[in-house]
Coordinates of C-alpha atoms in Angstrom, one line a residue:
K103 CA 121.2 228.8 120.7
S104 CA 123.7 226.5 118.7
E105 CA 122.9 223.0 118.2
L106 CA 125.3 220.2 117.2
P107 CA 124.3 218.0 114.2
V108 CA 123.2 214.4 115.0
S109 CA 123.8 211.7 112.3
P110 CA 120.9 209.3 111.5
D111 CA 122.7 206.5 113.2
E112 CA 122.6 208.2 116.5
L113 CA 118.8 208.2 116.4
D114 CA 116.8 205.5 118.2
A115 CA 120.2 203.9 118.7
D116 CA 119.7 202.1 122.2
P117 CA 118.5 198.7 121.3
W118 CA 116.8 198.3 124.8
L119 CA 114.6 201.6 124.7
L120 CA 111.1 201.8 123.3
N121 CA 109.4 205.2 123.1
A122 CA 105.8 205.1 124.0
P123 CA 103.2 208.0 124.1
N124 CA 103.2 207.8 127.9
G125 CA 107.1 207.5 128.5
T126 CA 110.0 205.3 127.7
V127 CA 110.1 201.6 128.2
D128 CA 113.3 200.0 129.4
L129 CA 113.1 196.7 127.6
Q130 CA 115.6 195.0 130.0
T131 CA 113.5 195.5 133.1
G132 CA 109.8 196.4 131.8
E133 CA 109.9 199.6 133.6
L134 CA 108.4 202.7 132.5
G135 CA 110.3 205.9 132.7
P136 CA 109.9 209.7 131.6
H137 CA 110.9 210.7 128.1
R138 CA 114.4 212.1 127.9
R139 CA 115.8 214.4 125.2
E140 CA 119.2 213.0 125.6
N141 CA 117.8 209.5 124.5
L142 CA 117.3 211.0 121.0
L143 CA 114.4 208.9 120.4
T144 CA 112.3 209.7 117.3
K145 CA 110.1 206.6 116.9
M146 CA 106.8 206.0 118.8
G147 CA 105.0 202.7 119.8
G148 CA 101.4 202.3 118.8
A149 CA 100.0 202.3 122.3
E150 CA 100.7 203.7 125.8
Y151 CA 102.6 201.3 128.0
D152 CA 100.8 199.7 131.1
R153 CA 102.6 196.6 132.2
G154 CA 99.5 195.4 134.1
V155 CA 96.7 196.0 131.5
A156 CA 95.1 192.9 130.2
A157 CA 94.1 191.8 126.7
P158 CA 91.3 189.0 126.9
I159 CA 90.4 189.1 123.2
W160 CA 94.2 188.9 121.9
Q161 CA 94.7 186.1 124.3
A162 CA 91.6 184.3 123.3
V163 CA 92.5 184.9 119.6
L164 CA 96.1 183.3 120.3
E165 CA 94.5 180.3 122.1
R166 CA 92.5 179.6 119.1
V167 CA 95.2 180.0 116.4
L168 CA 98.0 178.5 118.3
P169 CA 96.4 175.9 120.8
N170 CA 99.9 174.5 121.7
H171 CA 101.0 176.0 124.8
E172 CA 104.6 175.7 124.1
I173 CA 104.4 177.1 120.6
R174 CA 102.3 180.0 121.9
T175 CA 104.9 181.1 124.7
F176 CA 107.8 180.5 122.1
F177 CA 105.9 182.9 119.8
Q178 CA 105.5 185.4 122.6
R179 CA 109.4 185.3 123.3
L180 CA 110.2 185.8 119.4
C181 CA 108.0 188.8 119.4
G182 CA 109.5 190.2 122.5
Y183 CA 113.1 189.6 121.0
A184 CA 111.8 191.3 117.7
L185 CA 110.8 194.5 119.9
T186 CA 114.5 195.3 120.6
G187 CA 117.2 196.5 118.5
D188 CA 119.3 193.1 119.3
T189 CA 119.8 190.9 116.3
S190 CA 121.9 188.1 118.0
E191 CA 119.5 185.3 117.7
H192 CA 120.1 185.2 113.8
V193 CA 116.6 183.3 112.9
L194 CA 113.9 183.8 110.4
P195 CA 110.4 183.1 111.9
M196 CA 108.3 181.5 109.2
L197 CA 104.4 181.2 110.1
Y198 CA 102.9 178.8 108.0
G199 CA 99.4 177.6 107.2
T200 CA 97.1 177.1 104.2
G201 CA 94.7 180.0 105.0
A202 CA 92.0 181.2 107.3
N203 CA 94.1 180.5 110.3
G204 CA 94.9 183.9 112.1
K205 CA 98.5 184.4 110.7
S206 CA 97.6 187.8 109.0
T207 CA 95.4 188.8 111.8
V208 CA 98.1 188.2 114.6
L209 CA 101.0 190.1 112.7
N210 CA 98.7 193.1 111.7
A211 CA 97.7 193.5 115.3
L212 CA 101.5 193.3 116.2
L213 CA 102.4 195.9 113.8
E214 CA 99.7 198.3 115.2
A215 CA 100.8 197.8 118.7
V216 CA 104.9 198.3 118.0
G217 CA 103.9 201.5 115.9
D218 CA 106.8 203.1 114.2
Y219 CA 109.1 200.2 115.2
G220 CA 107.3 198.0 112.9
M221 CA 106.8 197.8 109.1
Q222 CA 104.9 195.5 106.6
A223 CA 107.4 194.6 103.8
A224 CA 106.9 193.7 100.4
P225 CA 105.6 189.8 100.3
D226 CA 108.8 189.1 97.9
L227 CA 111.4 190.7 100.0
L228 CA 113.2 187.6 100.8
I229 CA 112.1 185.6 97.8
A230 CA 114.5 185.2 94.7
K231 CA 113.8 187.2 91.9
R232 CA 115.7 188.3 88.6
S233 CA 116.3 191.9 89.8
S234 CA 116.1 193.8 93.1
H235 CA 116.7 197.2 93.9
P236 CA 118.7 198.3 97.1
T237 CA 115.9 200.8 98.1
E238 CA 114.0 197.4 99.3
L239 CA 116.8 197.2 102.1
A240 CA 116.7 200.8 102.9
D241 CA 113.3 200.6 104.3
L242 CA 114.7 198.2 106.8
F243 CA 116.9 201.1 108.4
G244 CA 115.8 201.6 112.1
M245 CA 113.0 198.8 111.8
R246 CA 112.5 196.2 114.6
F247 CA 109.6 194.2 113.7
V248 CA 109.0 193.5 110.1
A249 CA 106.3 191.5 108.5
S250 CA 106.4 189.8 105.0
I251 CA 102.8 188.4 104.5
E252 CA 101.5 185.9 102.1
V253 CA 104.1 184.6 99.7
E254 CA 103.1 183.2 96.4
D255 CA 103.2 179.3 95.7
G256 CA 106.2 177.9 94.0
R257 CA 108.6 180.7 94.8
R258 CA 112.2 180.3 96.1
L259 CA 113.7 181.7 99.1
A260 CA 116.7 184.3 98.3
E261 CA 119.1 182.3 100.6
S262 CA 122.1 184.4 100.4
L263 CA 119.8 187.5 101.1
V264 CA 118.1 185.7 104.2
K265 CA 121.9 185.0 105.4
Q266 CA 122.7 188.7 105.1
L267 CA 119.7 190.0 106.7
T268 CA 119.7 187.6 109.7
G269 CA 123.6 187.5 110.1
G270 CA 124.0 190.7 112.3
D271 CA 126.3 192.4 109.6
R272 CA 125.8 195.9 108.5
V273 CA 123.3 196.2 105.7
K274 CA 124.2 198.2 102.5
A275 CA 121.6 199.8 100.5
R276 CA 120.6 203.2 99.2
R277 CA 117.3 205.2 98.6
M278 CA 116.2 206.5 95.3
R279 CA 118.5 208.8 93.5
Q280 CA 120.9 208.7 96.5
D281 CA 124.4 207.3 97.3
F282 CA 124.8 203.9 99.1
W283 CA 125.3 203.8 102.8
E284 CA 125.6 201.1 105.4
F285 CA 123.5 200.9 108.7
P286 CA 123.7 198.4 111.5
P287 CA 120.6 196.0 111.7
T288 CA 117.8 196.1 114.1
H289 CA 115.3 194.3 112.0
K290 CA 113.7 190.8 112.4
V291 CA 111.6 189.5 109.7
F292 CA 108.5 187.4 110.3
M293 CA 107.4 185.5 107.0
A294 CA 103.7 184.5 106.8
V295 CA 103.3 182.0 104.2
N296 CA 100.4 179.7 102.9
H297 CA 102.9 178.0 100.8
K298 CA 106.5 177.0 102.0
P299 CA 108.9 178.7 99.8
E300 CA 111.6 176.5 98.1
I301 CA 114.7 176.2 100.0
R302 CA 117.6 174.6 97.7
G303 CA 120.5 174.8 100.0
T304 CA 121.3 171.7 102.2
D305 CA 123.8 173.5 104.4
T306 CA 123.2 174.3 108.1
A307 CA 124.0 178.2 107.5
I308 CA 120.4 178.3 106.1
W309 CA 118.6 175.9 108.1
R310 CA 119.9 177.0 111.5
R311 CA 118.0 180.3 110.7
I312 CA 114.5 178.9 109.9
R313 CA 112.0 178.4 112.7
L314 CA 108.8 177.1 111.0
I315 CA 105.7 178.0 113.3
P316 CA 102.7 175.7 112.3
F317 CA 99.2 177.6 112.1
T318 CA 97.3 174.5 111.6
E319 CA 93.9 175.6 113.0
T320 CA 91.4 176.6 109.9
I321 CA 89.0 179.1 111.5
P322 CA 85.6 178.1 109.8
P323 CA 83.3 181.1 108.5
T324 CA 80.9 180.6 111.2
E325 CA 83.8 181.5 113.6
Q326 CA 85.2 184.4 111.6
D327 CA 84.6 188.1 113.0
K328 CA 84.6 190.5 110.7
K329 CA 85.1 193.2 113.5
L330 CA 88.0 191.3 115.2
P331 CA 90.6 193.7 113.9
E332 CA 88.7 196.7 115.4
K333 CA 88.3 195.0 118.8
L334 CA 92.0 194.1 118.8
K335 CA 92.8 197.7 118.2
A336 CA 91.1 198.5 121.4
E337 CA 93.4 196.3 123.3
L338 CA 96.8 197.5 121.8
P339 CA 98.1 198.6 125.2
G340 CA 97.7 195.2 126.6
I341 CA 99.2 193.6 123.1
L342 CA 102.0 195.9 123.8
A343 CA 102.5 194.8 127.4
W344 CA 102.2 191.1 126.0
V345 CA 105.1 191.8 123.9
V346 CA 107.2 193.4 126.4
E347 CA 106.5 190.5 128.9
G348 CA 107.8 188.1 125.9
C349 CA 111.0 190.2 125.8
L350 CA 111.7 189.9 129.3
E351 CA 110.9 186.1 129.1
W352 CA 113.2 185.9 126.2
Q353 CA 116.1 187.5 128.1
R354 CA 115.6 185.1 131.0
E355 CA 115.3 181.9 129.0
G356 CA 116.3 182.4 125.4
L357 CA 114.3 181.7 122.3
Q358 CA 114.0 177.9 123.2
A359 CA 112.2 176.5 120.2
P360 CA 109.8 173.7 121.2
D361 CA 109.8 170.3 119.9
E362 CA 106.8 171.0 117.7
V363 CA 108.5 173.6 116.0
R364 CA 111.9 171.6 115.6
R365 CA 109.8 168.7 114.1
A366 CA 108.1 171.1 111.7
T367 CA 111.0 172.7 110.5
G368 CA 112.9 169.3 110.2
Q369 CA 109.9 168.1 108.2
Y370 CA 110.3 171.0 106.1
R371 CA 113.9 170.5 105.4
S372 CA 113.3 167.0 104.4
E373 CA 110.5 168.0 101.9
M374 CA 113.1 170.4 100.3
D375 CA 115.9 167.9 100.1
V376 CA 115.2 166.3 97.0
I377 CA 118.7 165.1 96.3
G378 CA 118.5 163.6 99.8
A379 CA 115.4 161.7 98.7
F380 CA 117.1 160.5 95.6
L381 CA 119.9 159.1 97.6
R382 CA 117.6 157.3 100.0
D383 CA 115.6 155.7 97.2
E384 CA 118.1 154.9 94.6
C385 CA 121.7 154.6 96.3
V386 CA 123.9 152.6 98.4
I387 CA 125.9 154.5 100.8
G388 CA 129.4 153.4 102.0
R389 CA 133.1 154.1 101.7
D390 CA 133.8 151.0 99.4
Y391 CA 131.3 152.2 96.7
K392 CA 131.8 154.1 93.8
A393 CA 129.9 155.2 90.6
P394 CA 130.6 157.5 87.4
F395 CA 129.3 160.9 87.6
K396 CA 127.3 160.3 84.2
V397 CA 125.5 157.1 85.5
V398 CA 124.5 158.9 88.8
Y399 CA 123.3 162.2 87.4
D400 CA 121.3 160.2 84.4
R401 CA 119.6 158.2 87.1
Y402 CA 118.9 161.4 89.0
E403 CA 117.5 163.0 86.1
E404 CA 115.3 160.0 85.3
W405 CA 114.3 159.6 89.0
C406 CA 113.2 163.4 89.0
E407 CA 111.0 162.9 85.9
E408 CA 109.4 159.8 87.3
G409 CA 108.4 161.9 90.4
G410 CA 107.5 165.3 88.8
E411 CA 110.3 167.1 90.4
K412 CA 112.7 169.7 88.3
P413 CA 116.1 168.4 88.3
E414 CA 119.2 170.4 89.1
T415 CA 121.8 171.2 86.4
R416 CA 124.7 168.6 86.3
R417 CA 126.8 171.2 88.0
K418 CA 124.7 172.2 90.7
F419 CA 123.8 168.4 91.3
N420 CA 127.5 167.6 91.8
A421 CA 128.0 170.7 93.9
R422 CA 125.1 169.6 96.2
L423 CA 126.5 166.1 96.4
K424 CA 129.9 167.4 97.4
E425 CA 128.4 169.6 100.1
R426 CA 127.0 166.8 102.1
G427 CA 130.5 165.6 103.1
Q428 CA 129.8 162.2 102.6
F429 CA 131.0 161.8 98.8
I430 CA 134.4 162.3 97.1
D431 CA 135.0 163.2 93.4
R432 CA 137.9 161.6 92.1
R433 CA 139.0 160.5 88.4
S434 CA 138.9 156.6 87.7
G435 CA 142.6 156.9 86.4
P436 CA 144.9 159.0 84.3
G437 CA 142.8 160.8 82.0
G438 CA 139.6 158.8 83.1
S439 CA 136.3 160.0 83.7
Y440 CA 135.1 161.3 87.2
E441 CA 133.5 159.1 89.7
W442 CA 131.8 159.6 93.1
H443 CA 133.4 157.4 96.0
G444 CA 131.0 156.6 98.7
L445 CA 127.8 155.9 96.8
Q446 CA 126.5 153.5 94.1
L447 CA 123.1 152.9 92.7
L448 CA 121.1 150.1 94.1
K449 CA 121.8 146.5 92.6
K450 CA 118.2 146.2 91.0
Q451 CA 118.1 149.9 89.7
N452 CA 121.9 149.3 88.5
A453 CA 120.6 146.5 86.2
E454 CA 117.3 148.2 85.2
F455 CA 119.2 151.5 84.4
A456 CA 122.3 150.0 82.9
G457 CA 120.1 148.3 80.4
K458 CA 118.4 151.4 79.4
L459 CA 121.7 153.2 79.0
K460 CA 123.1 150.1 76.9
Q461 CA 119.9 150.1 74.7
R462 CA 120.2 154.1 74.2
S463 CA 123.7 153.6 73.2
E464 CA 123.0 150.9 70.9
N465 CA 120.3 152.9 69.5
D466 CA 122.6 155.8 68.8
H467 CA 125.3 153.5 67.7
N468 CA 123.1 151.9 64.9
A469 CA 121.6 155.1 63.6
P470 CA 122.5 155.7 60.0
E471 CA 124.3 158.9 60.6
N472 CA 126.5 157.6 63.5
R473 CA 127.6 154.1 62.1
A474 CA 130.3 155.4 59.9
S475 CA 132.0 157.6 62.6
R476 CA 131.7 155.1 65.4
G477 CA 132.7 152.0 64.0
D478 CA 131.8 148.6 65.4
G479 CA 133.5 148.9 68.9
E480 CA 131.6 147.5 71.9
N481 CA 130.1 150.0 74.2
N482 CA 131.3 149.0 77.7
F483 CA 129.8 151.9 79.6
S484 CA 127.5 150.0 81.9
S485 CA 130.0 147.2 83.2
S486 CA 131.1 149.0 86.2
V487 CA 127.5 149.7 87.3
T488 CA 126.1 146.2 86.9
S489 CA 128.9 144.3 89.0
V490 CA 128.2 146.0 92.3
E491 CA 126.9 143.9 95.1
E492 CA 124.0 145.1 97.1
P493 CA 124.7 145.4 101.0
P494 CA 122.1 144.4 103.6
E495 CA 119.6 147.3 104.1
D496 CA 120.7 148.1 107.5
R497 CA 124.0 149.2 106.1
F498 CA 122.6 152.2 104.2
R499 CA 119.1 152.8 105.5
G500 CA 118.9 156.1 107.4
R501 CA 122.3 157.4 106.8
I502 CA 121.4 160.3 104.2

């Protein structure tokens, strides 16, 4: 009997079907139907599907590690969304907690339940690194639920890659010693982190994707059950039914991140916005204010040094300020230096910092190697800084 060839893109292509050992689950209805050859399903879930089966240990674990009911049901909807091949939500769930809080236990149980539809990716999949190989992305082909567990401290998120992998566009990759090819995305990556990765971007394009889910409950050694993974494995049918129920809830209600997740994500964003903190601490914000590029950046460098922060380069700092949409860069006049319009250093800091700049300039001016070349001209660099009036606090507080 002759057979027509089938391309890899045609296999497991229906985003709403889940193959289980005892049949095919329609994820739009939660109903179980018979296996059908024409569905071209090659993957297999990790457990038989029974919509009515319970998973009491799994439920108890979730209530212990996520005691907030709204966060727990949100997490269920996220997992249900991840069970499909749909990628319309464009989100990056980030499970955060400092350790011994059940993140890995929960994700590993979910990976067991979804079987071939899930995978554990490298911890640095979404972390910025000097070089990466396109084979890392090739592993995502056909995957739905992807877990990246335990990112190291001090690492930076690969923001452009996150946007690419959560944006719904086709992914370009290749396997070892093979040509590049493109495939439609079906994956949703869940990051589990003990340390929040650094995010340098301030634009909404990255932050609208992040959903920080706080795992704040630390499980003491007296409560830790070494046999828990084995007990959860016995409940895989119930765990799979819980995920499918989350999928139906997601279709009815959407993801609907609760207030606690929004607050945690907003706090994360504030922690990462070093330049925003500098503006709040050191600057006046208003349309009538202006300051030279050099004065602002030099104060920013000093502020970072005082607080133990690593400053951005001058070029990146200027780009980040411009991204905020509040400030305009202009020349002070024909052939003059560039100024920021829309901000100025606070009056107190203006005087202190201008004095430091003047002293530094005078020291350089009086150095033996500089006297002959500089002459005795007066340095007036600080004059435009010290003359600014400080407005009332309520004109600029809280406007960053």
